[in-house]
């Protein structure tokens, strides 16, 4: 399969450390300044390849119609795996150094290739539903220790099911679309007094990935684990911004609500599972062995994806890496998550976004949230230039990156970058 | 205002106990057998008035375009309150006994009026987001008593905020669209043993209403309580089917998930707040007084809506009323719910459905779920014919009804009716 042929190269000049090699070809929705029209593109090196142009020129023909001159990728994704395979193969061939069609046609290149720096990225899919899982054992243990009881940090259901909750799809946005306004809500700083209404003082990020559902089911018809992988289209980076003080006060008994619905930020490029194929690995050993409906039918059920978080204070000269971790630490697989999600008959839809949950590794420098890194504000993080952080401050920018690399092939996610603005002023007498 | 003019009558023959008087005029989406095309209608007596026909005939002109020859009401609702007012007024006039336009035009009547018995109802809105609140103090107290600790049944945050959680919009369907398949999932019948995978044994209904968001906000811009009522279009009945045994095992710490995402069933007709105007009343006294952002700016912030639940076993001759309650018992108002939902900046969208939470009154015969009515299976409910129930059994049909009545004016919701089918057979070796 050409995907893993490391000798494959593009006629375009692509840096060896580029996230967007010819092996990647992630899908996004972009517009340029000419008319602002949203359509589908693929990232390649520093460029975006306009798929709507390829389609209009007859160079990208798929079953069932045309899909790329549209403001979301949902129709393309919905059209099914044969089209995913066919599109990837065609685009890879067109970008290859061995194919003259685009390589030798300057006119076509000028129509179809844009500099990423010159375009605006948009939400790649319409997101009908957003769910967030909680599938890192290290993260769940850390949070249980800090929020509840160190002696019983991991709740008894955690090793039996990929615990998750429904999030707020309306709040999922693509990085760059908006800054993060520090949320205000109910806090309870003094356990013996009533709560107050105030700006969140414990603003946090959560380093996650999310997968995008590629094929739906019907209500009442669970997706078996055997078929679950076929329902997944690809992955993005995901920053699940969280207000820890609001969360702590509100989350019992029905789960997080206000604390999680103000900003859920994704990277613009959907990296397909096909592109991640060379980086397959296994989830950790699951003990106890899951119930039958959750038993994976294959062993290569995770991916080796390097992930990092950088913090860039306002006016700082450079960002500080505050976490380096890996997707492979996740205890529950994406297939297990999807099967569990639908087991009682819940319908999932094309474009649904399924957050992994915070991805924490085994050591403090691999934790995926400030809550854990600064251990509930008891171990401030030192940044370049000498300032410290226990949570995220106004003016801070949080940057998440992710990539896989093996045998000379690199496939990356780009980044999620969010800047925090001060809280709104509320005037209740106005 | 004509809404509350009890002398207003229709040229159509409408029974005095009809839910769909000329004072009501709820909106829905229907199709008939002729072409199956979905379009908007209004319920009137035993009929549906086809709004697409009125629009095509030039009898219903609204600002900004045409809205009713569409498969959802979202565009109409999104078009704003002036159009809501104008449409209601025009439709009421056209149906009035004093207006000859439709009354004396048999040809128009044959095109525009359908028997409700002859049409199929569909989901009235596309539902971008679904949230379920937990705003009945009686229900929260009962559940806290049964699931947690009778001595501390109501958690400390409950009187400070309208506690809620994000539900699964993809699972909201209109009554009649599908039966309810008994869900299978993780149960933990024995606290000392591992969970099992099995059909839910404690299948329950939750008697709720839901309001439909009529105007959106922008991400990062909370809706103040002063403005919240203007963002609400109308209400439906809502059965939030629940699997109590699955819920009990899964819900700590992130809230209900599998237990609530298999069936969320609404009545087909959206009753507008304008139609409910004559039935305004006040929420109960709130002690402590809510924080400033949640303080209602008006006292008539609830509605007097009679609600009931009937249970009809398979082959039974008639249904048994097992609960009679009222929306006015709800502790938190819909405006408080909406303001709280958006306070950290969460975006709401037109068509969003906001469940009230189970509506329980002060006495056992007014509880809104079987969990409470049969008090966790300790007080079986006797049905007509002598059979009993602790939870819902296969073949049972649950019917919810609601109406307001005052000074000779009746405005009703119709019903939600769901029948339970046996669980699927799972074969994990297949």
PDB file of N, CA, C and O in Angstrom, chain A residues 155 157 160-161 166 168 170 184 186 194-195 197 220 226 249-255 258 261-262 289 293 340 343-344 346-347 349 352 424 428 430, chain B residues 155 157 160-161 166 168 170 184 186 194-195 197 220 226 249-255 258 261-262 289 293 340 343-344 346-347 349 352 424 428 430:
ATOM      1  N   UNK A 155     -12.571   5.052  40.350  1.00  0.00           N
ATOM      2  CA  UNK A 155     -13.871   4.522  40.742  1.00  0.00           C
ATOM      3  C   UNK A 155     -14.048   3.115  40.180  1.00  0.00           C
ATOM      4  O   UNK A 155     -13.453   2.758  39.162  1.00  0.00           O
ATOM      5  N   UNK A 157     -16.251   1.582  38.460  1.00  0.00           N
ATOM      6  CA  UNK A 157     -16.713   1.363  37.083  1.00  0.00           C
ATOM      7  C   UNK A 157     -15.635   1.678  36.042  1.00  0.00           C
ATOM      8  O   UNK A 157     -15.778   1.319  34.873  1.00  0.00           O
ATOM      9  N   UNK A 160     -14.161  -1.065  34.035  1.00  0.00           N
ATOM     10  CA  UNK A 160     -15.158  -1.920  33.391  1.00  0.00           C
ATOM     11  C   UNK A 160     -15.731  -1.318  32.113  1.00  0.00           C
ATOM     12  O   UNK A 160     -16.294  -2.036  31.286  1.00  0.00           O
ATOM     13  N   UNK A 161     -15.629  -0.019  31.976  1.00  0.00           N
ATOM     14  CA  UNK A 161     -16.239   0.637  30.803  1.00  0.00           C
ATOM     15  C   UNK A 161     -15.480   1.922  30.482  1.00  0.00           C
ATOM     16  O   UNK A 161     -14.902   2.547  31.369  1.00  0.00           O
ATOM     17  N   UNK A 166     -21.900  13.179  27.613  1.00  0.00           N
ATOM     18  CA  UNK A 166     -22.245  13.999  26.457  1.00  0.00           C
ATOM     19  C   UNK A 166     -21.787  15.425  26.682  1.00  0.00           C
ATOM     20  O   UNK A 166     -22.082  16.014  27.718  1.00  0.00           O
ATOM     21  N   UNK A 168     -21.151  19.418  24.651  1.00  0.00           N
ATOM     22  CA  UNK A 168     -21.998  20.402  23.976  1.00  0.00           C
ATOM     23  C   UNK A 168     -21.426  20.655  22.579  1.00  0.00           C
ATOM     24  O   UNK A 168     -20.427  21.374  22.424  1.00  0.00           O
ATOM     25  N   UNK A 170     -22.351  22.482  20.174  1.00  0.00           N
ATOM     26  CA  UNK A 170     -22.380  23.867  19.700  1.00  0.00           C
ATOM     27  C   UNK A 170     -21.130  24.635  20.092  1.00  0.00           C
ATOM     28  O   UNK A 170     -20.855  25.702  19.542  1.00  0.00           O
ATOM     29  N   UNK A 184     -17.145  33.023  33.583  1.00  0.00           N
ATOM     30  CA  UNK A 184     -17.614  33.341  34.932  1.00  0.00           C
ATOM     31  C   UNK A 184     -18.752  32.393  35.278  1.00  0.00           C
ATOM     32  O   UNK A 184     -19.553  32.048  34.417  1.00  0.00           O
ATOM     33  N   UNK A 186     -20.465  29.839  38.884  1.00  0.00           N
ATOM     34  CA  UNK A 186     -20.559  29.589  40.325  1.00  0.00           C
ATOM     35  C   UNK A 186     -19.297  28.894  40.849  1.00  0.00           C
ATOM     36  O   UNK A 186     -18.937  27.814  40.382  1.00  0.00           O
ATOM     37  N   UNK A 194     -21.979  30.238  51.158  1.00  0.00           N
ATOM     38  CA  UNK A 194     -22.675  30.023  49.883  1.00  0.00           C
ATOM     39  C   UNK A 194     -21.698  30.254  48.728  1.00  0.00           C
ATOM     40  O   UNK A 194     -20.680  30.922  48.876  1.00  0.00           O
ATOM     41  N   UNK A 195     -22.052  29.725  47.563  1.00  0.00           N
ATOM     42  CA  UNK A 195     -21.198  29.971  46.395  1.00  0.00           C
ATOM     43  C   UNK A 195     -21.236  31.439  45.995  1.00  0.00           C
ATOM     44  O   UNK A 195     -22.126  32.187  46.420  1.00  0.00           O
ATOM     45  N   UNK A 197     -20.669  34.207  42.500  1.00  0.00           N
ATOM     46  CA  UNK A 197     -20.568  34.317  41.048  1.00  0.00           C
ATOM     47  C   UNK A 197     -19.313  35.122  40.745  1.00  0.00           C
ATOM     48  O   UNK A 197     -19.185  36.269  41.190  1.00  0.00           O
ATOM     49  N   UNK A 220     -31.227   2.260  18.261  1.00  0.00           N
ATOM     50  CA  UNK A 220     -31.596   0.911  18.693  1.00  0.00           C
ATOM     51  C   UNK A 220     -30.670  -0.178  18.203  1.00  0.00           C
ATOM     52  O   UNK A 220     -30.829  -1.333  18.588  1.00  0.00           O
ATOM     53  N   UNK A 226     -16.498  -5.461  16.631  1.00  0.00           N
ATOM     54  CA  UNK A 226     -15.935  -6.010  15.391  1.00  0.00           C
ATOM     55  C   UNK A 226     -16.042  -4.992  14.244  1.00  0.00           C
ATOM     56  O   UNK A 226     -15.173  -4.904  13.388  1.00  0.00           O
ATOM     57  N   UNK A 249     -17.652  22.361  41.975  1.00  0.00           N
ATOM     58  CA  UNK A 249     -18.890  22.693  42.695  1.00  0.00           C
ATOM     59  C   UNK A 249     -20.121  22.129  42.004  1.00  0.00           C
ATOM     60  O   UNK A 249     -21.103  21.756  42.639  1.00  0.00           O
ATOM     61  N   UNK A 250     -20.098  22.032  40.699  1.00  0.00           N
ATOM     62  CA  UNK A 250     -21.319  21.679  39.976  1.00  0.00           C
ATOM     63  C   UNK A 250     -21.459  20.193  39.645  1.00  0.00           C
ATOM     64  O   UNK A 250     -22.557  19.726  39.358  1.00  0.00           O
ATOM     65  N   UNK A 251     -20.357  19.420  39.628  1.00  0.00           N
ATOM     66  CA  UNK A 251     -20.391  18.167  38.856  1.00  0.00           C
ATOM     67  C   UNK A 251     -21.088  16.989  39.539  1.00  0.00           C
ATOM     68  O   UNK A 251     -21.419  15.999  38.872  1.00  0.00           O
ATOM     69  N   UNK A 252     -21.349  17.058  40.831  1.00  0.00           N
ATOM     70  CA  UNK A 252     -22.097  15.986  41.489  1.00  0.00           C
ATOM     71  C   UNK A 252     -23.563  16.384  41.562  1.00  0.00           C
ATOM     72  O   UNK A 252     -23.874  17.465  42.061  1.00  0.00           O
ATOM     73  N   UNK A 253     -24.522  15.578  41.060  1.00  0.00           N
ATOM     74  CA  UNK A 253     -24.372  14.206  40.598  1.00  0.00           C
ATOM     75  C   UNK A 253     -24.426  14.004  39.080  1.00  0.00           C
ATOM     76  O   UNK A 253     -24.250  12.878  38.640  1.00  0.00           O
ATOM     77  N   UNK A 254     -24.651  15.045  38.288  1.00  0.00           N
ATOM     78  CA  UNK A 254     -24.947  14.775  36.880  1.00  0.00           C
ATOM     79  C   UNK A 254     -23.775  15.041  35.937  1.00  0.00           C
ATOM     80  O   UNK A 254     -23.924  14.969  34.726  1.00  0.00           O
ATOM     81  N   UNK A 255     -22.616  15.353  36.498  1.00  0.00           N
ATOM     82  CA  UNK A 255     -21.434  15.521  35.657  1.00  0.00           C
ATOM     83  C   UNK A 255     -21.146  16.977  35.349  1.00  0.00           C
ATOM     84  O   UNK A 255     -21.895  17.883  35.706  1.00  0.00           O
ATOM     85  N   UNK A 258     -21.466  23.617  33.057  1.00  0.00           N
ATOM     86  CA  UNK A 258     -20.897  24.951  32.793  1.00  0.00           C
ATOM     87  C   UNK A 258     -19.375  24.921  32.669  1.00  0.00           C
ATOM     88  O   UNK A 258     -18.791  25.726  31.936  1.00  0.00           O
ATOM     89  N   UNK A 261     -18.488  23.804  28.865  1.00  0.00           N
ATOM     90  CA  UNK A 261     -19.259  24.138  27.664  1.00  0.00           C
ATOM     91  C   UNK A 261     -18.927  25.516  27.104  1.00  0.00           C
ATOM     92  O   UNK A 261     -19.683  26.062  26.303  1.00  0.00           O
ATOM     93  N   UNK A 262     -17.801  26.094  27.516  1.00  0.00           N
ATOM     94  CA  UNK A 262     -17.478  27.433  27.001  1.00  0.00           C
ATOM     95  C   UNK A 262     -16.465  27.396  25.860  1.00  0.00           C
ATOM     96  O   UNK A 262     -16.388  28.342  25.078  1.00  0.00           O
ATOM     97  N   UNK A 289     -10.152  -8.296  32.254  1.00  0.00           N
ATOM     98  CA  UNK A 289     -10.532  -8.420  30.847  1.00  0.00           C
ATOM     99  C   UNK A 289     -11.942  -7.852  30.684  1.00  0.00           C
ATOM    100  O   UNK A 289     -12.841  -8.213  31.460  1.00  0.00           O
ATOM    101  N   UNK A 293     -18.799  -7.643  25.197  1.00  0.00           N
ATOM    102  CA  UNK A 293     -19.165  -6.645  24.182  1.00  0.00           C
ATOM    103  C   UNK A 293     -18.046  -5.630  23.955  1.00  0.00           C
ATOM    104  O   UNK A 293     -18.025  -4.942  22.939  1.00  0.00           O
ATOM    105  N   UNK A 340     -19.192   1.078  23.230  1.00  0.00           N
ATOM    106  CA  UNK A 340     -19.864   1.373  24.499  1.00  0.00           C
ATOM    107  C   UNK A 340     -20.898   2.492  24.329  1.00  0.00           C
ATOM    108  O   UNK A 340     -21.997   2.431  24.897  1.00  0.00           O
ATOM    109  N   UNK A 343     -24.094   1.013  22.882  1.00  0.00           N
ATOM    110  CA  UNK A 343     -24.526  -0.321  23.331  1.00  0.00           C
ATOM    111  C   UNK A 343     -25.988  -0.353  23.758  1.00  0.00           C
ATOM    112  O   UNK A 343     -26.676  -1.367  23.590  1.00  0.00           O
ATOM    113  N   UNK A 344     -26.505   0.752  24.291  1.00  0.00           N
ATOM    114  CA  UNK A 344     -27.935   0.751  24.652  1.00  0.00           C
ATOM    115  C   UNK A 344     -28.819   1.217  23.491  1.00  0.00           C
ATOM    116  O   UNK A 344     -30.029   1.351  23.659  1.00  0.00           O
ATOM    117  N   UNK A 346     -27.963   4.009  21.362  1.00  0.00           N
ATOM    118  CA  UNK A 346     -27.757   5.409  20.989  1.00  0.00           C
ATOM    119  C   UNK A 346     -27.292   5.514  19.542  1.00  0.00           C
ATOM    120  O   UNK A 346     -26.432   4.768  19.096  1.00  0.00           O
ATOM    121  N   UNK A 347     -27.856   6.455  18.834  1.00  0.00           N
ATOM    122  CA  UNK A 347     -27.474   6.699  17.441  1.00  0.00           C
ATOM    123  C   UNK A 347     -26.265   7.628  17.402  1.00  0.00           C
ATOM    124  O   UNK A 347     -26.231   8.632  18.108  1.00  0.00           O
ATOM    125  N   UNK A 349     -23.792   9.840  14.532  1.00  0.00           N
ATOM    126  CA  UNK A 349     -23.974  10.412  13.206  1.00  0.00           C
ATOM    127  C   UNK A 349     -22.635  10.822  12.602  1.00  0.00           C
ATOM    128  O   UNK A 349     -21.661  11.059  13.322  1.00  0.00           O
ATOM    129  N   UNK A 352     -19.895  13.297  14.153  1.00  0.00           N
ATOM    130  CA  UNK A 352     -19.828  13.282  15.627  1.00  0.00           C
ATOM    131  C   UNK A 352     -18.370  13.270  16.071  1.00  0.00           C
ATOM    132  O   UNK A 352     -17.543  12.581  15.485  1.00  0.00           O
ATOM    133  N   UNK A 424     -15.613  38.592  31.078  1.00  0.00           N
ATOM    134  CA  UNK A 424     -16.540  39.688  30.791  1.00  0.00           C
ATOM    135  C   UNK A 424     -16.873  40.430  32.080  1.00  0.00           C
ATOM    136  O   UNK A 424     -16.792  39.877  33.179  1.00  0.00           O
ATOM    137  N   UNK A 428     -25.407  43.280  36.848  1.00  0.00           N
ATOM    138  CA  UNK A 428     -26.735  42.702  37.032  1.00  0.00           C
ATOM    139  C   UNK A 428     -27.814  43.743  37.280  1.00  0.00           C
ATOM    140  O   UNK A 428     -28.981  43.412  37.318  1.00  0.00           O
ATOM    141  N   UNK A 430     -27.993  46.466  35.310  1.00  0.00           N
ATOM    142  CA  UNK A 430     -28.200  47.192  34.044  1.00  0.00           C
ATOM    143  C   UNK A 430     -29.532  46.817  33.405  1.00  0.00           C
ATOM    144  O   UNK A 430     -30.021  45.720  33.581  1.00  0.00           O
TER     145      UNK A 430
ATOM    146  N   UNK B 155     -28.451  17.501  47.189  1.00  0.00           N
ATOM    147  CA  UNK B 155     -27.045  17.910  47.263  1.00  0.00           C
ATOM    148  C   UNK B 155     -26.947  19.423  47.435  1.00  0.00           C
ATOM    149  O   UNK B 155     -27.855  20.166  47.048  1.00  0.00           O
ATOM    150  N   UNK B 157     -25.439  21.826  45.991  1.00  0.00           N
ATOM    151  CA  UNK B 157     -25.529  22.744  44.839  1.00  0.00           C
ATOM    152  C   UNK B 157     -26.949  22.860  44.292  1.00  0.00           C
ATOM    153  O   UNK B 157     -27.237  23.766  43.497  1.00  0.00           O
ATOM    154  N   UNK B 160     -28.793  26.061  44.629  1.00  0.00           N
ATOM    155  CA  UNK B 160     -28.028  27.225  44.163  1.00  0.00           C
ATOM    156  C   UNK B 160     -28.066  27.392  42.647  1.00  0.00           C
ATOM    157  O   UNK B 160     -27.807  28.480  42.125  1.00  0.00           O
ATOM    158  N   UNK B 161     -28.349  26.309  41.935  1.00  0.00           N
ATOM    159  CA  UNK B 161     -28.317  26.378  40.466  1.00  0.00           C
ATOM    160  C   UNK B 161     -29.277  25.345  39.872  1.00  0.00           C
ATOM    161  O   UNK B 161     -29.517  24.306  40.490  1.00  0.00           O
ATOM    162  N   UNK B 166     -25.696  17.669  29.667  1.00  0.00           N
ATOM    163  CA  UNK B 166     -25.909  17.562  28.232  1.00  0.00           C
ATOM    164  C   UNK B 166     -26.398  16.166  27.885  1.00  0.00           C
ATOM    165  O   UNK B 166     -25.798  15.174  28.291  1.00  0.00           O
ATOM    166  N   UNK B 168     -28.192  13.634  24.590  1.00  0.00           N
ATOM    167  CA  UNK B 168     -27.793  13.186  23.259  1.00  0.00           C
ATOM    168  C   UNK B 168     -28.875  13.587  22.260  1.00  0.00           C
ATOM    169  O   UNK B 168     -29.930  12.943  22.181  1.00  0.00           O
ATOM    170  N   UNK B 170     -29.138  13.283  19.125  1.00  0.00           N
ATOM    171  CA  UNK B 170     -29.451  12.317  18.062  1.00  0.00           C
ATOM    172  C   UNK B 170     -30.523  11.321  18.490  1.00  0.00           C
ATOM    173  O   UNK B 170     -31.101  10.640  17.645  1.00  0.00           O
ATOM    174  N   UNK B 184     -29.837  -2.943  26.507  1.00  0.00           N
ATOM    175  CA  UNK B 184     -28.922  -3.826  27.231  1.00  0.00           C
ATOM    176  C   UNK B 184     -27.646  -3.052  27.514  1.00  0.00           C
ATOM    177  O   UNK B 184     -27.213  -2.240  26.694  1.00  0.00           O
ATOM    178  N   UNK B 186     -24.412  -2.408  30.912  1.00  0.00           N
ATOM    179  CA  UNK B 186     -23.744  -2.894  32.124  1.00  0.00           C
ATOM    180  C   UNK B 186     -24.615  -2.685  33.362  1.00  0.00           C
ATOM    181  O   UNK B 186     -25.014  -1.564  33.675  1.00  0.00           O
ATOM    182  N   UNK B 194     -18.288  -8.590  39.734  1.00  0.00           N
ATOM    183  CA  UNK B 194     -18.125  -7.716  38.574  1.00  0.00           C
ATOM    184  C   UNK B 194     -19.481  -7.454  37.923  1.00  0.00           C
ATOM    185  O   UNK B 194     -20.448  -8.198  38.108  1.00  0.00           O
ATOM    186  N   UNK B 195     -19.570  -6.391  37.146  1.00  0.00           N
ATOM    187  CA  UNK B 195     -20.834  -6.128  36.452  1.00  0.00           C
ATOM    188  C   UNK B 195     -21.104  -7.200  35.399  1.00  0.00           C
ATOM    189  O   UNK B 195     -20.203  -7.946  35.020  1.00  0.00           O
ATOM    190  N   UNK B 197     -23.267  -7.954  31.535  1.00  0.00           N
ATOM    191  CA  UNK B 197     -23.954  -7.355  30.385  1.00  0.00           C
ATOM    192  C   UNK B 197     -25.300  -8.037  30.250  1.00  0.00           C
ATOM    193  O   UNK B 197     -25.373  -9.259  30.093  1.00  0.00           O
ATOM    194  N   UNK B 220     -19.609  32.685  24.057  1.00  0.00           N
ATOM    195  CA  UNK B 220     -18.970  33.676  24.920  1.00  0.00           C
ATOM    196  C   UNK B 220     -19.893  34.768  25.415  1.00  0.00           C
ATOM    197  O   UNK B 220     -19.482  35.600  26.216  1.00  0.00           O
ATOM    198  N   UNK B 226     -32.929  38.616  32.245  1.00  0.00           N
ATOM    199  CA  UNK B 226     -33.874  39.627  31.753  1.00  0.00           C
ATOM    200  C   UNK B 226     -34.317  39.306  30.319  1.00  0.00           C
ATOM    201  O   UNK B 226     -35.462  39.546  29.937  1.00  0.00           O
ATOM    202  N   UNK B 249     -24.987   2.254  38.083  1.00  0.00           N
ATOM    203  CA  UNK B 249     -23.621   1.742  38.003  1.00  0.00           C
ATOM    204  C   UNK B 249     -22.687   2.695  37.256  1.00  0.00           C
ATOM    205  O   UNK B 249     -21.507   2.794  37.543  1.00  0.00           O
ATOM    206  N   UNK B 250     -23.207   3.432  36.285  1.00  0.00           N
ATOM    207  CA  UNK B 250     -22.328   4.217  35.415  1.00  0.00           C
ATOM    208  C   UNK B 250     -22.173   5.674  35.828  1.00  0.00           C
ATOM    209  O   UNK B 250     -21.232   6.340  35.403  1.00  0.00           O
ATOM    210  N   UNK B 251     -23.097   6.236  36.622  1.00  0.00           N
ATOM    211  CA  UNK B 251     -23.225   7.699  36.619  1.00  0.00           C
ATOM    212  C   UNK B 251     -22.195   8.461  37.446  1.00  0.00           C
ATOM    213  O   UNK B 251     -22.066   9.689  37.286  1.00  0.00           O
ATOM    214  N   UNK B 252     -21.472   7.799  38.326  1.00  0.00           N
ATOM    215  CA  UNK B 252     -20.420   8.486  39.089  1.00  0.00           C
ATOM    216  C   UNK B 252     -19.088   8.270  38.385  1.00  0.00           C
ATOM    217  O   UNK B 252     -18.715   7.124  38.127  1.00  0.00           O
ATOM    218  N   UNK B 253     -18.324   9.323  37.999  1.00  0.00           N
ATOM    219  CA  UNK B 253     -18.517  10.722  38.368  1.00  0.00           C
ATOM    220  C   UNK B 253     -19.039  11.645  37.262  1.00  0.00           C
ATOM    221  O   UNK B 253     -19.277  12.802  37.534  1.00  0.00           O
ATOM    222  N   UNK B 254     -19.227  11.145  36.043  1.00  0.00           N
ATOM    223  CA  UNK B 254     -19.479  12.097  34.949  1.00  0.00           C
ATOM    224  C   UNK B 254     -20.944  12.204  34.541  1.00  0.00           C
ATOM    225  O   UNK B 254     -21.269  12.868  33.566  1.00  0.00           O
ATOM    226  N   UNK B 255     -21.834  11.536  35.292  1.00  0.00           N
ATOM    227  CA  UNK B 255     -23.254  11.673  35.011  1.00  0.00           C
ATOM    228  C   UNK B 255     -23.794  10.538  34.169  1.00  0.00           C
ATOM    229  O   UNK B 255     -23.054   9.664  33.709  1.00  0.00           O
ATOM    230  N   UNK B 258     -25.088   5.922  28.998  1.00  0.00           N
ATOM    231  CA  UNK B 258     -25.851   4.830  28.366  1.00  0.00           C
ATOM    232  C   UNK B 258     -27.288   4.749  28.871  1.00  0.00           C
ATOM    233  O   UNK B 258     -28.197   4.349  28.136  1.00  0.00           O
ATOM    234  N   UNK B 261     -29.452   7.478  26.780  1.00  0.00           N
ATOM    235  CA  UNK B 261     -29.254   7.857  25.371  1.00  0.00           C
ATOM    236  C   UNK B 261     -29.916   6.903  24.398  1.00  0.00           C
ATOM    237  O   UNK B 261     -29.588   6.899  23.214  1.00  0.00           O
ATOM    238  N   UNK B 262     -30.840   6.090  24.877  1.00  0.00           N
ATOM    239  CA  UNK B 262     -31.481   5.142  23.950  1.00  0.00           C
ATOM    240  C   UNK B 262     -32.846   5.621  23.463  1.00  0.00           C
ATOM    241  O   UNK B 262     -33.310   5.181  22.416  1.00  0.00           O
ATOM    242  N   UNK B 289     -32.380  32.771  48.307  1.00  0.00           N
ATOM    243  CA  UNK B 289     -32.564  33.604  47.118  1.00  0.00           C
ATOM    244  C   UNK B 289     -31.391  33.343  46.179  1.00  0.00           C
ATOM    245  O   UNK B 289     -30.233  33.379  46.604  1.00  0.00           O
ATOM    246  N   UNK B 293     -27.267  36.569  39.136  1.00  0.00           N
ATOM    247  CA  UNK B 293     -27.436  36.244  37.705  1.00  0.00           C
ATOM    248  C   UNK B 293     -28.644  35.355  37.464  1.00  0.00           C
ATOM    249  O   UNK B 293     -29.125  35.256  36.339  1.00  0.00           O
ATOM    250  N   UNK B 340     -28.589  30.012  33.178  1.00  0.00           N
ATOM    251  CA  UNK B 340     -27.520  29.205  33.769  1.00  0.00           C
ATOM    252  C   UNK B 340     -26.756  28.428  32.686  1.00  0.00           C
ATOM    253  O   UNK B 340     -25.526  28.319  32.725  1.00  0.00           O
ATOM    254  N   UNK B 343     -24.224  30.749  31.046  1.00  0.00           N
ATOM    255  CA  UNK B 343     -23.507  31.730  31.874  1.00  0.00           C
ATOM    256  C   UNK B 343     -21.999  31.704  31.659  1.00  0.00           C
ATOM    257  O   UNK B 343     -21.328  32.745  31.753  1.00  0.00           O
ATOM    258  N   UNK B 344     -21.441  30.549  31.342  1.00  0.00           N
ATOM    259  CA  UNK B 344     -20.000  30.517  31.079  1.00  0.00           C
ATOM    260  C   UNK B 344     -19.688  30.772  29.601  1.00  0.00           C
ATOM    261  O   UNK B 344     -18.533  30.700  29.188  1.00  0.00           O
ATOM    262  N   UNK B 346     -21.595  29.296  26.896  1.00  0.00           N
ATOM    263  CA  UNK B 346     -22.079  28.245  26.004  1.00  0.00           C
ATOM    264  C   UNK B 346     -23.077  28.813  25.002  1.00  0.00           C
ATOM    265  O   UNK B 346     -23.961  29.594  25.355  1.00  0.00           O
ATOM    266  N   UNK B 347     -22.933  28.403  23.769  1.00  0.00           N
ATOM    267  CA  UNK B 347     -23.850  28.829  22.716  1.00  0.00           C
ATOM    268  C   UNK B 347     -25.069  27.916  22.696  1.00  0.00           C
ATOM    269  O   UNK B 347     -24.931  26.702  22.779  1.00  0.00           O
ATOM    270  N   UNK B 349     -28.679  27.147  20.322  1.00  0.00           N
ATOM    271  CA  UNK B 349     -29.088  27.314  18.931  1.00  0.00           C
ATOM    272  C   UNK B 349     -30.586  27.113  18.777  1.00  0.00           C
ATOM    273  O   UNK B 349     -31.219  26.440  19.597  1.00  0.00           O
ATOM    274  N   UNK B 352     -32.756  23.924  19.853  1.00  0.00           N
ATOM    275  CA  UNK B 352     -32.240  23.217  21.031  1.00  0.00           C
ATOM    276  C   UNK B 352     -33.399  22.847  21.944  1.00  0.00           C
ATOM    277  O   UNK B 352     -34.331  23.643  22.147  1.00  0.00           O
ATOM    278  N   UNK B 424     -32.808  -6.723  22.418  1.00  0.00           N
ATOM    279  CA  UNK B 424     -32.184  -7.437  21.303  1.00  0.00           C
ATOM    280  C   UNK B 424     -31.451  -8.676  21.825  1.00  0.00           C
ATOM    281  O   UNK B 424     -31.052  -8.733  22.986  1.00  0.00           O
ATOM    282  N   UNK B 428     -22.112 -12.555  20.846  1.00  0.00           N
ATOM    283  CA  UNK B 428     -20.760 -11.993  20.742  1.00  0.00           C
ATOM    284  C   UNK B 428     -19.791 -12.905  20.012  1.00  0.00           C
ATOM    285  O   UNK B 428     -18.669 -12.519  19.739  1.00  0.00           O
ATOM    286  N   UNK B 430     -20.682 -14.295  17.085  1.00  0.00           N
ATOM    287  CA  UNK B 430     -21.092 -14.295  15.674  1.00  0.00           C
ATOM    288  C   UNK B 430     -20.073 -13.551  14.816  1.00  0.00           C
ATOM    289  O   UNK B 430     -19.410 -12.657  15.278  1.00  0.00           O
TER     290      UNK B 430
END
